[in-house]
Coordinates of C-alpha atoms in Angstrom, one line a residue:
M1 CA 26.8 29.7 -15.2
P2 CA 27.6 26.8 -12.7
P3 CA 26.4 23.4 -13.7
R4 CA 23.1 22.3 -12.3
E5 CA 23.4 19.9 -9.4
P6 CA 21.7 16.6 -10.3
A7 CA 18.4 15.7 -8.6
A8 CA 18.4 13.3 -5.7
S9 CA 17.9 9.7 -6.6
R10 CA 14.7 7.9 -5.7
L11 CA 16.8 5.6 -3.5
Y12 CA 18.2 8.6 -1.6
V13 CA 14.7 10.1 -1.1
F14 CA 13.6 6.7 0.3
A15 CA 16.6 6.7 2.6
L16 CA 15.9 10.2 3.8
V17 CA 12.3 9.6 4.6
G18 CA 13.2 6.2 6.1
I19 CA 15.8 7.5 8.5
L20 CA 13.6 10.4 9.6
C21 CA 10.8 8.0 10.4
L22 CA 13.2 5.6 12.2
V23 CA 14.5 8.5 14.4
Y24 CA 10.9 9.5 15.2
M25 CA 10.3 5.9 16.3
V26 CA 12.5 6.7 19.2
S27 CA 10.3 9.6 20.3
Q28 CA 7.2 7.4 20.1
F29 CA 8.8 4.6 22.0
L30 CA 10.0 6.8 24.8
R31 CA 6.8 8.8 25.2
S32 CA 4.8 5.5 25.5
S33 CA 7.3 3.5 27.4
T34 CA 5.9 4.0 30.9
G35 CA 2.5 2.7 29.8
V36 CA 3.0 -1.0 29.9
I37 CA 5.5 -1.0 32.8
A38 CA 3.5 1.5 34.9
P39 CA 2.3 -1.1 37.4
N40 CA 5.9 -2.5 37.6
L41 CA 7.3 1.0 38.4
A42 CA 4.6 1.5 41.0
A43 CA 5.4 -1.8 42.6
D44 CA 9.2 -1.3 42.5
L45 CA 9.3 2.3 43.7
G46 CA 6.0 2.6 45.6
L47 CA 4.4 5.1 43.2
A48 CA 0.8 6.3 43.7
P49 CA -1.5 7.2 40.8
E50 CA -0.6 10.9 41.0
D51 CA 3.1 9.9 40.8
L52 CA 2.5 7.9 37.7
G53 CA 0.6 10.8 36.2
I54 CA 3.4 13.2 36.9
L55 CA 6.1 10.7 35.8
S56 CA 4.5 10.0 32.4
G57 CA 3.5 13.6 31.9
A58 CA 7.0 14.9 32.6
F59 CA 8.1 13.8 29.2
F60 CA 5.3 15.7 27.5
L61 CA 5.8 18.9 29.6
S62 CA 9.5 19.1 28.9
F63 CA 8.8 18.2 25.3
A64 CA 6.3 21.0 25.1
L65 CA 8.5 23.6 26.8
A66 CA 11.3 22.8 24.4
Q67 CA 9.1 23.5 21.4
I68 CA 9.7 27.3 21.6
P69 CA 13.5 27.2 21.5
V70 CA 13.3 24.3 19.0
G71 CA 11.2 26.5 16.7
I72 CA 13.8 29.3 16.9
L73 CA 16.6 26.8 16.3
L74 CA 14.9 25.3 13.3
D75 CA 14.4 28.7 11.7
R76 CA 17.9 29.9 12.5
H77 CA 20.1 26.7 12.1
G78 CA 18.0 24.2 10.2
A79 CA 16.5 20.8 11.0
R80 CA 19.6 18.5 10.7
V81 CA 21.8 20.3 13.3
T82 CA 18.9 20.9 15.7
M83 CA 17.9 17.2 15.6
I84 CA 21.5 15.9 16.1
A85 CA 21.8 18.1 19.2
A86 CA 18.5 17.1 20.6
I87 CA 19.0 13.3 20.1
G88 CA 22.1 13.4 22.3
V89 CA 19.9 14.6 25.2
A90 CA 17.4 11.7 24.6
I91 CA 20.2 9.2 24.7
L92 CA 21.3 10.6 28.1
G93 CA 17.7 10.3 29.3
C94 CA 17.6 6.6 28.5
F95 CA 20.7 5.9 30.5
V96 CA 19.5 8.0 33.5
F97 CA 16.2 6.2 33.5
A98 CA 18.0 2.8 33.5
A99 CA 20.1 3.9 36.5
A100 CA 17.3 5.8 38.5
E101 CA 16.6 4.6 42.1
S102 CA 13.8 7.0 43.0
E103 CA 10.8 8.8 41.6
A104 CA 12.9 12.0 41.3
G105 CA 15.5 10.1 39.2
L106 CA 12.9 8.6 36.9
T107 CA 11.2 12.1 36.5
L108 CA 14.6 13.7 35.6
A109 CA 15.1 11.0 33.0
R110 CA 11.7 11.6 31.5
V111 CA 12.4 15.3 31.3
L112 CA 15.7 14.6 29.4
M113 CA 13.8 12.3 27.1
G114 CA 11.2 14.9 26.4
V115 CA 13.8 17.6 25.6
G116 CA 15.7 15.1 23.5
C117 CA 12.7 14.1 21.5
S118 CA 11.4 17.6 21.0
A119 CA 12.8 18.0 17.5
M120 CA 12.1 14.5 16.2
L121 CA 8.8 15.4 14.5
M122 CA 9.2 19.1 13.8
G123 CA 12.6 18.6 12.3
P124 CA 11.4 16.0 9.7
L125 CA 8.3 18.2 8.9
M126 CA 10.6 21.1 8.2
I127 CA 12.7 19.0 5.9
Y128 CA 9.6 17.8 4.1
R129 CA 8.6 21.4 3.5
R130 CA 11.7 21.9 1.6
W131 CA 11.8 18.6 -0.3
F132 CA 8.2 18.0 -1.3
P133 CA 5.2 20.1 -2.7
A134 CA 2.6 21.4 -0.3
E135 CA -0.2 19.0 -1.4
R136 CA 1.9 16.1 -0.2
F137 CA 2.5 17.5 3.2
A138 CA -0.5 15.9 5.0
A139 CA 0.2 12.5 3.5
L140 CA 3.9 12.7 4.5
S141 CA 3.0 13.9 8.0
G142 CA 0.7 10.8 8.3
L143 CA 3.4 8.5 6.9
Q144 CA 6.0 10.0 9.3
I145 CA 3.8 9.5 12.3
S146 CA 2.5 6.2 11.2
I147 CA 5.9 4.6 10.7
G148 CA 7.2 6.4 13.7
T149 CA 4.4 4.9 15.8
V150 CA 6.0 1.5 15.3
G151 CA 8.1 2.8 18.2
A152 CA 5.0 3.0 20.3
L153 CA 4.3 -0.6 19.2
M154 CA 7.7 -1.5 20.6
A155 CA 6.6 0.0 23.9
T156 CA 3.8 -2.5 24.3
A157 CA 4.2 -6.3 24.0
P158 CA 7.9 -6.2 23.0
L159 CA 8.8 -4.0 26.0
A160 CA 6.7 -6.2 28.2
F161 CA 8.7 -9.2 26.9
T162 CA 12.1 -7.6 27.4
T163 CA 11.1 -6.4 30.9
E164 CA 10.1 -9.9 31.9
L165 CA 13.3 -11.3 30.3
A166 CA 15.9 -8.7 31.5
G167 CA 14.1 -6.0 33.5
W168 CA 13.1 -2.5 32.6
R169 CA 16.5 -1.1 33.4
A170 CA 18.3 -3.2 30.8
S171 CA 15.5 -2.4 28.3
F172 CA 16.3 1.3 28.6
V173 CA 20.1 0.7 28.2
G174 CA 19.2 -1.1 25.0
A175 CA 17.0 1.8 23.9
G176 CA 19.8 4.3 24.4
I177 CA 22.2 2.2 22.3
V178 CA 19.7 1.9 19.5
T179 CA 19.1 5.6 19.6
L180 CA 22.8 6.3 19.3
V181 CA 23.1 4.2 16.2
L182 CA 20.1 5.9 14.5
A183 CA 21.5 9.3 15.4
V184 CA 24.7 8.6 13.6
A185 CA 22.8 7.3 10.5
M186 CA 20.6 10.3 10.5
G187 CA 23.6 12.7 10.6
V188 CA 25.1 10.9 7.6
I189 CA 22.0 10.8 5.5
A190 CA 19.8 13.8 6.3
R191 CA 20.0 17.1 4.4
D192 CA 17.9 20.2 4.9
N193 CA 17.5 21.0 1.2
P194 CA 17.2 19.0 -2.0
P195 CA 20.0 19.3 -4.6
G196 CA 19.7 22.2 -6.9
R197 CA 17.5 24.2 -4.5
P198 CA 19.3 26.9 -2.6
A199 CA 19.0 26.9 1.1
P200 CA 16.8 29.6 2.4
P201 CA 18.7 32.4 4.1
R202 CA 19.2 31.7 7.7
S203 CA 17.5 34.2 10.0
R204 CA 19.7 37.1 11.2
E205 CA 17.1 38.1 13.7
T206 CA 18.3 38.9 17.2
L207 CA 16.9 36.8 20.0
A208 CA 14.4 39.5 20.8
Q209 CA 13.3 39.6 17.2
S210 CA 13.0 35.8 17.1
I211 CA 10.8 35.9 20.2
G212 CA 8.8 38.7 18.5
G213 CA 8.2 36.2 15.6
I214 CA 6.5 33.9 18.2
A215 CA 4.3 36.9 19.2
E216 CA 3.4 37.5 15.6
V217 CA 2.4 33.8 15.2
A218 CA 0.3 34.1 18.4
R219 CA -1.6 37.1 16.9
K220 CA -3.1 35.1 14.0
R221 CA -6.8 34.6 14.5
T222 CA -6.8 30.9 13.6
V223 CA -4.0 30.0 16.0
W224 CA -5.8 29.7 19.3
P225 CA -8.7 27.5 18.2
L226 CA -6.1 25.3 16.6
F227 CA -4.0 25.4 19.7
V228 CA -6.8 24.4 22.0
M229 CA -7.9 21.6 19.7
I230 CA -4.4 20.2 19.2
S231 CA -3.9 20.4 23.0
C232 CA -6.9 18.2 23.6
G233 CA -7.0 15.9 20.5
Y234 CA -3.9 13.9 20.8
A235 CA -3.8 14.4 24.6
S236 CA -7.1 12.6 25.1
F237 CA -5.8 9.7 23.2
A238 CA -2.3 9.7 24.9
A239 CA -3.8 9.8 28.3
V240 CA -5.4 6.4 27.6
Q241 CA -2.7 4.9 25.4
T242 CA 0.5 5.9 27.3
L243 CA -0.9 5.9 30.9
W244 CA -4.3 4.7 32.0
A245 CA -5.1 1.8 29.7
S246 CA -2.5 -0.5 31.3
P247 CA -3.5 0.2 35.0
Y248 CA -7.2 -0.1 34.0
L249 CA -6.6 -3.5 32.4
A250 CA -4.7 -4.6 35.5
D251 CA -7.0 -3.2 38.2
V252 CA -10.4 -3.9 36.5
H253 CA -9.7 -6.9 34.3
G254 CA -6.8 -8.5 36.2
L255 CA -4.5 -8.7 33.2
D256 CA -0.8 -9.5 33.8
L257 CA 2.1 -7.7 32.1
A258 CA 2.1 -9.8 28.9
A259 CA -1.7 -9.6 28.5
R260 CA -1.7 -5.9 29.0
G261 CA 1.1 -5.6 26.4
N262 CA -1.0 -7.5 23.9
V263 CA -4.0 -5.2 24.3
L264 CA -1.8 -2.1 24.1
L265 CA -0.3 -3.6 21.0
G266 CA -3.8 -3.6 19.5
I267 CA -4.3 0.0 20.4
T268 CA -1.1 1.2 18.9
G269 CA -1.3 -1.2 15.9
G270 CA -4.7 0.4 15.2
Q271 CA -3.0 3.8 15.5
V272 CA -0.3 2.9 12.9
V273 CA -2.9 1.8 10.4
G274 CA -5.1 4.8 11.2
L275 CA -2.3 7.2 10.7
L276 CA -1.7 5.9 7.2
L277 CA -5.4 6.1 6.2
W278 CA -6.1 9.5 7.8
G279 CA -3.1 11.0 6.0
Y280 CA -5.2 10.9 2.8
A281 CA -8.3 12.3 4.4
E282 CA -7.7 15.8 3.2
R283 CA -7.6 14.6 -0.4
L284 CA -10.7 12.5 0.0
F285 CA -12.8 15.3 1.7
G286 CA -11.2 18.2 -0.2
S287 CA -11.0 19.8 3.3
I288 CA -8.7 19.8 6.3
K289 CA -11.4 20.6 8.8
K290 CA -14.1 18.1 8.1
P291 CA -12.1 15.0 8.8
I292 CA -10.8 16.5 12.0
V293 CA -14.3 17.2 13.2
A294 CA -15.4 13.7 12.3
G295 CA -12.4 12.1 14.0
A296 CA -12.8 14.1 17.2
I297 CA -16.5 13.2 17.5
L298 CA -15.8 9.5 17.1
S299 CA -13.0 9.6 19.7
A300 CA -15.3 11.4 22.2
S301 CA -18.0 8.8 21.5
I302 CA -15.7 5.9 22.3
L303 CA -14.6 7.6 25.5
A304 CA -18.2 8.2 26.5
I305 CA -19.1 4.5 25.8
L306 CA -16.2 3.4 28.0
A307 CA -17.4 5.8 30.7
A308 CA -21.0 4.6 30.5
L309 CA -20.4 0.8 30.5
D310 CA -20.7 -1.0 33.8
A311 CA -18.1 -3.9 33.9
P312 CA -17.8 -4.4 30.2
P313 CA -16.4 -7.7 28.9
L314 CA -12.7 -7.7 28.0
W315 CA -13.4 -8.4 24.3
L316 CA -15.6 -5.3 24.1
V317 CA -13.0 -3.1 25.9
T318 CA -10.3 -4.4 23.6
L319 CA -12.4 -3.7 20.5
L320 CA -13.2 -0.2 21.6
F321 CA -9.5 0.4 22.4
V322 CA -8.4 -0.8 18.9
I323 CA -11.0 1.4 17.2
F324 CA -9.8 4.3 19.4
G325 CA -6.3 3.7 18.1
L326 CA -7.5 3.5 14.5
N327 CA -9.3 6.8 14.9
A328 CA -6.4 8.6 16.5
G329 CA -4.9 9.0 13.1
Y330 CA -6.9 12.2 12.6
T331 CA -4.8 14.2 15.1
P332 CA -1.8 14.9 12.7
L333 CA -4.2 16.7 10.4
L334 CA -4.2 19.5 13.0
L335 CA -0.5 20.0 12.4
A336 CA -1.2 19.9 8.6
H337 CA -3.9 22.6 9.2
G338 CA -1.2 24.7 11.0
R339 CA 1.2 24.1 8.1
L340 CA -1.3 25.9 5.8
V341 CA -1.6 28.9 8.1
F342 CA 2.0 30.1 8.5
P343 CA 4.4 31.7 6.0
D344 CA 7.8 30.1 5.4
R345 CA 9.7 32.7 7.6
L346 CA 7.5 31.7 10.6
A347 CA 7.0 28.0 9.8
G348 CA 9.3 26.6 12.5
R349 CA 7.9 28.8 15.2
G350 CA 4.3 28.4 14.1
I351 CA 4.3 24.6 13.9
T352 CA 6.3 24.2 17.1
L353 CA 3.9 26.6 19.0
L354 CA 1.1 24.2 18.0
N355 CA 3.2 21.2 19.0
F356 CA 3.8 22.9 22.3
G357 CA 0.1 22.7 22.9
N358 CA 0.1 19.1 21.6
M359 CA 2.5 18.0 24.3
A360 CA 1.5 20.4 27.1
G361 CA -2.0 19.1 26.7
V362 CA -0.9 15.6 27.4
F363 CA 0.9 16.6 30.6
V364 CA -2.1 18.6 31.8
L365 CA -4.6 15.8 31.1
Q366 CA -2.4 13.1 32.5
A367 CA -1.7 15.1 35.7
L368 CA -5.4 16.0 36.2
T369 CA -6.7 12.5 35.5
G370 CA -4.0 11.1 37.9
A371 CA -5.3 13.5 40.5
L372 CA -8.9 12.6 39.8
I373 CA -8.3 8.9 40.1
G374 CA -6.1 9.3 43.2
Q375 CA -8.8 11.5 44.9
L376 CA -11.6 9.1 44.1
E377 CA -9.5 6.2 45.4
R378 CA -8.8 7.9 48.7
S379 CA -12.5 8.7 49.0
G380 CA -13.3 5.0 48.8
V381 CA -14.7 4.9 45.3
A382 CA -14.2 1.7 43.4
M383 CA -11.2 1.8 41.0
E384 CA -13.5 0.9 38.1
L385 CA -15.6 4.0 38.7
G386 CA -12.5 6.1 38.9
Y387 CA -11.4 5.0 35.5
R388 CA -14.9 5.5 34.1
A389 CA -14.9 9.0 35.5
T390 CA -11.6 9.6 33.7
F391 CA -12.9 8.4 30.4
G392 CA -16.0 10.6 30.7
A393 CA -13.9 13.7 31.7
L394 CA -11.7 13.2 28.6
A395 CA -14.7 13.0 26.4
L396 CA -16.1 16.3 27.7
V397 CA -12.7 18.0 27.3
L398 CA -12.5 16.8 23.7
L399 CA -16.0 18.0 22.8
A400 CA -15.4 21.4 24.4
A401 CA -12.2 21.9 22.4
L402 CA -14.0 20.8 19.2
A403 CA -16.7 23.4 19.7
Y404 CA -14.0 26.1 19.8
Y405 CA -12.1 24.7 16.8
A406 CA -15.3 24.7 14.8
T407 CA -15.3 28.6 14.8
I408 CA -12.3 28.9 12.4
P409 CA -12.6 28.7 8.6
D410 CA -11.8 25.6 6.6
T411 CA -9.0 25.3 4.0
N412 CA -6.9 22.8 2.1
S413 CA -3.5 22.4 0.5
R414 CA -4.7 23.8 -2.9
A415 CA -5.8 27.0 -1.2
V416 CA -2.8 27.7 1.1
I417 CA -3.3 30.8 3.1
D418 CA -0.7 33.2 4.5
G419 CA -3.0 34.9 7.0
D420 CA -6.5 36.0 7.9

């Protein structure tokens, strides 16, 4: 009998979780990076609101479309190899963005960034499935996204500072170099399986069978309410955080780049704290569904208040934005709900299908709200009313998705289900 391989040390486990969180910071930074500099890009390249919506949303659409092949690759080749390949594309995207001279060039760069970041959350979640017990998955998901969201913090006031100091092009060259360093460290540290635990057999399915597994996932009764809710939950937050908050603060409240960065720092800082707290909500409620419902209702309420208020003072808007960020921590619980629905052999495809909805929803809502604001602006409607209409529309979309999500049964990590 071969000797038993020693268990991983506590230090190694910390290093593993740490590097996975640091790599995910890149994804959060890149997805949020157009927010604070959106007015600068518009001024430099003459972009209209619709252009900003497409430019920001291109990351999320390409990220979403990549989820299907990423799910297959995760199940067939494991998380580490899939993540290393994807990160190389993200690095290329940073350099293309820095060199772009047109809207088309910026959009191409955002597409590359989206594809490159497409495995930076799903890969770590697949590793956590192998390394930790199921009851710790929701907390680890919250921790992963919370620490990773420091990257989104870096896309607020710090990015505003470096943009004022050296310009947005130099800032993205720096982002590409940092990403390369983190990719090398991740390749050295990360492992798909803990010591002493045999790796699961890699799928020998044909491509047609792999795609058939996606169809099997799609036939599960709980998937589509989850898909719709996850498509609208994070998307309604991201439409504000990564796109419209900065132009709103510039057009309605007259804030300059640094001041906008500080407010966005408050939104994202609230999100970081909220992600940590919401990660333990399942244990507190003994339910995965109840905290999701509560969080969605609060987010819709904040959006409705922003839509209803006529010329609110800046302090109140800032406070509502910070609470909005704190409350956004409920959205990873939707992925944790999905984690409880799929068997191991379909885990990669199941979770990435849901994450496809997560990212595609952001693209759709950003494109539609960009079209809404642009149309209202061309019709002579005041910019403030255009933003208020956008906040109101996001609230209605979120409530409609919540009504559909409410039709599926509740569960928790102590009653893991393999089907309906």
